[in-house]
XYZ file of C-alpha atoms in Angstrom:
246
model
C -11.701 -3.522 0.065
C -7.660 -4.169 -0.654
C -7.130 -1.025 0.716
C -9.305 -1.462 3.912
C -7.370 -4.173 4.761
C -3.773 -2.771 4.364
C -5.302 0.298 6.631
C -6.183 -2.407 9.414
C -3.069 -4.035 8.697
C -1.198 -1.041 9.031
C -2.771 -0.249 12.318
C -2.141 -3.466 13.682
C 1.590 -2.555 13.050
C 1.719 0.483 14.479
C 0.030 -1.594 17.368
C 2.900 -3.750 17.376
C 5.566 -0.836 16.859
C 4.282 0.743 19.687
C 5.016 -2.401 21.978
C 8.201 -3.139 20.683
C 10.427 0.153 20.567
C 11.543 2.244 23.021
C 15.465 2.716 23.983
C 17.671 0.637 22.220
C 21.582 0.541 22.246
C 21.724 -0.603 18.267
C 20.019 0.751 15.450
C 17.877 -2.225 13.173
C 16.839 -2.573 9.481
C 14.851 -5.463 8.314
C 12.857 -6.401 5.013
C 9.404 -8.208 4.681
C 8.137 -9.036 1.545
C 3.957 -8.637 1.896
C 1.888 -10.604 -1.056
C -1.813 -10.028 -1.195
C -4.038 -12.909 -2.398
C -8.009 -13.378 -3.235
C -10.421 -10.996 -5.033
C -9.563 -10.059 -8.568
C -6.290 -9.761 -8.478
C -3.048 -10.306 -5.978
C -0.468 -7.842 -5.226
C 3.275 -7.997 -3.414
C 5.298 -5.493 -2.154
C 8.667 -5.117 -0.290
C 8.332 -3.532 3.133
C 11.248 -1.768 4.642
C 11.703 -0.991 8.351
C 14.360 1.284 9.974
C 14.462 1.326 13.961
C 16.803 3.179 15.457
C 17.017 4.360 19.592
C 14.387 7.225 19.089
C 12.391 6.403 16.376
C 11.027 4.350 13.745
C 10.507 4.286 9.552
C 8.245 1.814 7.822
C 8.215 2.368 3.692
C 5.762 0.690 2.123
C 4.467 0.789 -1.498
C 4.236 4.874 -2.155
C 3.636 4.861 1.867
C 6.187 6.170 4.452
C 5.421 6.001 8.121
C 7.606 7.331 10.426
C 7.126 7.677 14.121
C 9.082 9.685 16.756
C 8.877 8.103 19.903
C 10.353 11.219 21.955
C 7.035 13.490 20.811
C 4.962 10.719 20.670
C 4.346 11.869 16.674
C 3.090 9.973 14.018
C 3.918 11.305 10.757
C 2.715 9.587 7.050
C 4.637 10.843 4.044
C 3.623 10.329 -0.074
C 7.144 10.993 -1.804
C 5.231 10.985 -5.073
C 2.721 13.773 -3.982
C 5.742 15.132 -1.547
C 3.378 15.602 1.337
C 2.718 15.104 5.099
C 0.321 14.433 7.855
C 1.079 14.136 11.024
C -1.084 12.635 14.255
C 0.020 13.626 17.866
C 0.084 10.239 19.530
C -0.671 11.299 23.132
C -4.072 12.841 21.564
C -5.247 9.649 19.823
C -7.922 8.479 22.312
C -9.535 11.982 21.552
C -10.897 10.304 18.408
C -11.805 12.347 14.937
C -11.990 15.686 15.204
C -15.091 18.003 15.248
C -16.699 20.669 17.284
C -18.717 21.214 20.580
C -21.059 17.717 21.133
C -20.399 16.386 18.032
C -16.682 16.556 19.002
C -17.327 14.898 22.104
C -19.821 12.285 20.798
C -16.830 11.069 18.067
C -13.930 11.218 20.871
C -16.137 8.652 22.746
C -16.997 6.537 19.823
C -13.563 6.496 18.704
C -12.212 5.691 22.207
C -14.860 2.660 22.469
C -14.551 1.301 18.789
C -10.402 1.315 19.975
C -11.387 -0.575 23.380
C -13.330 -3.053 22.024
C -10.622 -3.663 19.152
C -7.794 -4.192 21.409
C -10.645 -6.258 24.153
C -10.777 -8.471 21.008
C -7.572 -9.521 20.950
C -6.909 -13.600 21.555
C -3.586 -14.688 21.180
C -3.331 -18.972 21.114
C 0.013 -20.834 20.888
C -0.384 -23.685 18.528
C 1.587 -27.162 18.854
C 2.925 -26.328 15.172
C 6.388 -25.604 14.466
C 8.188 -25.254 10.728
C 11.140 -23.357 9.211
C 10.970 -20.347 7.418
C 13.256 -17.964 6.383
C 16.246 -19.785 7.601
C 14.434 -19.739 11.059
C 13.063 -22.100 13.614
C 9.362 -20.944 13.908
C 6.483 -22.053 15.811
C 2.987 -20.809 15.533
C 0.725 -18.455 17.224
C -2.922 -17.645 16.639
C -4.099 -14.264 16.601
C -7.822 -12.573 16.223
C -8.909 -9.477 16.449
C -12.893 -8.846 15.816
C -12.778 -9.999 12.218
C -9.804 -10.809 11.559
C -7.451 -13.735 11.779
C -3.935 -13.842 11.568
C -1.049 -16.954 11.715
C 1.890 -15.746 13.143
C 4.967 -17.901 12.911
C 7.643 -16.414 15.600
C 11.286 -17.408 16.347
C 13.281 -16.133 19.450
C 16.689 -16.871 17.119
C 16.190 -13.557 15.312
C 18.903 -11.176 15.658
C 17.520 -8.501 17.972
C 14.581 -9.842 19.570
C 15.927 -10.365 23.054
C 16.750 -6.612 22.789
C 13.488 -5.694 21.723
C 11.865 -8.008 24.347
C 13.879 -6.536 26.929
C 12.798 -2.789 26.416
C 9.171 -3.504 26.092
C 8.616 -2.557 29.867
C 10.420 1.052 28.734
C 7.307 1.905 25.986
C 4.640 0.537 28.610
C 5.883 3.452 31.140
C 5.853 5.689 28.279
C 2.100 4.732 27.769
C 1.073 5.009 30.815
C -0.320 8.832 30.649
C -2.453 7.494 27.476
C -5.200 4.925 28.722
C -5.763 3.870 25.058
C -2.214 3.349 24.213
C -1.616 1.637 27.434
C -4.527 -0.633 26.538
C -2.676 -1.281 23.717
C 0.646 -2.664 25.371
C -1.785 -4.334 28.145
C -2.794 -6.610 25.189
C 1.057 -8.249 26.184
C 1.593 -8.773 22.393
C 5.009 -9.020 22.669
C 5.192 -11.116 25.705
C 1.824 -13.758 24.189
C 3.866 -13.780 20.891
C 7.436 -14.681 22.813
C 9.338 -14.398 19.532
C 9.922 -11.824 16.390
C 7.171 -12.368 14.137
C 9.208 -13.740 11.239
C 5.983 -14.987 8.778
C 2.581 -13.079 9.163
C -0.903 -14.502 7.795
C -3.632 -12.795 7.842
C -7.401 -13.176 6.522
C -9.880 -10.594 6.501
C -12.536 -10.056 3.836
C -11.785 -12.885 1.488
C -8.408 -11.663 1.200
C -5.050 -13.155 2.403
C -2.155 -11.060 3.404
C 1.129 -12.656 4.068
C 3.543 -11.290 5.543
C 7.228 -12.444 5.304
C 11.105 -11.813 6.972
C 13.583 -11.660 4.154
C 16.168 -9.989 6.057
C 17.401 -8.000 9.407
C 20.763 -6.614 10.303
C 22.222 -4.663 12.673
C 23.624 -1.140 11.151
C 24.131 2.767 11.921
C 20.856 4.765 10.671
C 21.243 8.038 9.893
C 18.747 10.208 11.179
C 18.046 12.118 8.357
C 15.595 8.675 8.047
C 13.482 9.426 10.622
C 12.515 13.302 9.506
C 10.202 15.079 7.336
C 12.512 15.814 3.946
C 12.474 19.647 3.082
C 10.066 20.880 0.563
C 6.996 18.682 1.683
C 3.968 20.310 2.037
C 1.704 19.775 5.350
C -1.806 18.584 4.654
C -5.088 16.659 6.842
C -4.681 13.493 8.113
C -7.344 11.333 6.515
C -9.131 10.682 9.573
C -8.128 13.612 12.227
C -7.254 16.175 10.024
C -3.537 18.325 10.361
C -2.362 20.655 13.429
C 0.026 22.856 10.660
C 3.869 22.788 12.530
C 7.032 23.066 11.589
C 8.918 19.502 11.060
């Protein structure tokens, strides 16, 4: 169940990734520290995101997620296992992989279940302001078919106007992919009118929250954003792996 809900989670991210990157002229590094509550036990975990001009690195837990915006490639890493998977982004609305109608049947069930996930979407501004983090917040409402999130946004973080302001860049990116362009027509970014500094979400009796503990402005190197010699390819989880070179 915990892990169902960091793989929704996790997908909402991307979501957001998606909508926020493209072209930047700095590179950006910022903490979040994510604490899991309800069920039988709770759980917290630092998670660490690099975002540089091209691409983008989120590490969390034994997960590594990096995405290169140029190839429109997803890539998941396990250091402990030292292996990859990697998901061609412009392919995603082709759904789970399979062969001759039952290929077809899962593209369109994939392609629906994604439509009606991101049709789902309601994003409410609430008359509710506090200060977290050092930051000026006010609060947004968020659901998305079961799921509810809080998300407390501030325009004063450093790099948001930035982000805001190449938005339109990753929607003319999407445009070729009608799922992904779904995706930014949700107008996330532009609902949410701030960087999500505190993030709470409920789903299945759980609570996951979500918080900024720092950002900064710095040089990346770009040995960050590739696949480290001497990991082995395997199948994505839920598409299965086209073997290449990284």
């Amino acid at each position: 169940m915990a892990s169902s809900i960091r793989k929704t989670v996790g997908l909402l991210t991307l979501v957001l990734v998606l909508v926020l990157t493209g072209t930047a002229w700095a590179d950006l590094y910022w903490e979040a520290l994510q604490e899991t509550s309800g069920g039988a036990t709770g759980s917290s975990q630092t998670v660490k995101t690099f975002y540089s001009q091209t691409a983008s690195r989120v590490e969390s837990g034994n997960s590594v997620m990096i995405i290169d915006y140029g190839r429109m490639i997803s890539y998941q890493l396990d250091p402990t296992k030292k292996t990859y998977s990697e998901v061609d982004l412009n392919k995603l609305a082709e759904g789970p992989p399979g062969q001759g109608q039952e290929a077809g049947d899962k593209g369109k069930m994939f392609q629906q279940m994604m439509k009606n996930m991101m049709d789902s979407i309601e994003v409410t501004p609430v008359d509710e302001q506090k200060k977290i983090a050092g930051y000026d917040c006010r609060r947004v409402n968020v659901k998305m078919m079961m799921m509810e999130s809080e998300y407390w946004v501030s325009k004063d973080v450093p790099g948001f106007q930035e982000l805001k302001r190449i938005s339109g860049q990753v929607a003319d990116k999407l445009k070729g992919n009608p799922m992904l362009a779904q995706m930014t027509q949700a107008g996330m970014l532009n609902k949410l009118d701030g960087f999500p500094v505190q993030v709470v979400t409920h789903a299945q009796q759980r609570t996951v929250t979500t918080t900024l503990q720092k950002i900064e402005e710095k040089s990346l190197n770009s040995d960050l954003f590739q696949v480290p010699s001497g990991y082995t390819q395997v199948e994505h989880p839920s598409r299965g792996g086209v073997k290449r070179q990284p």
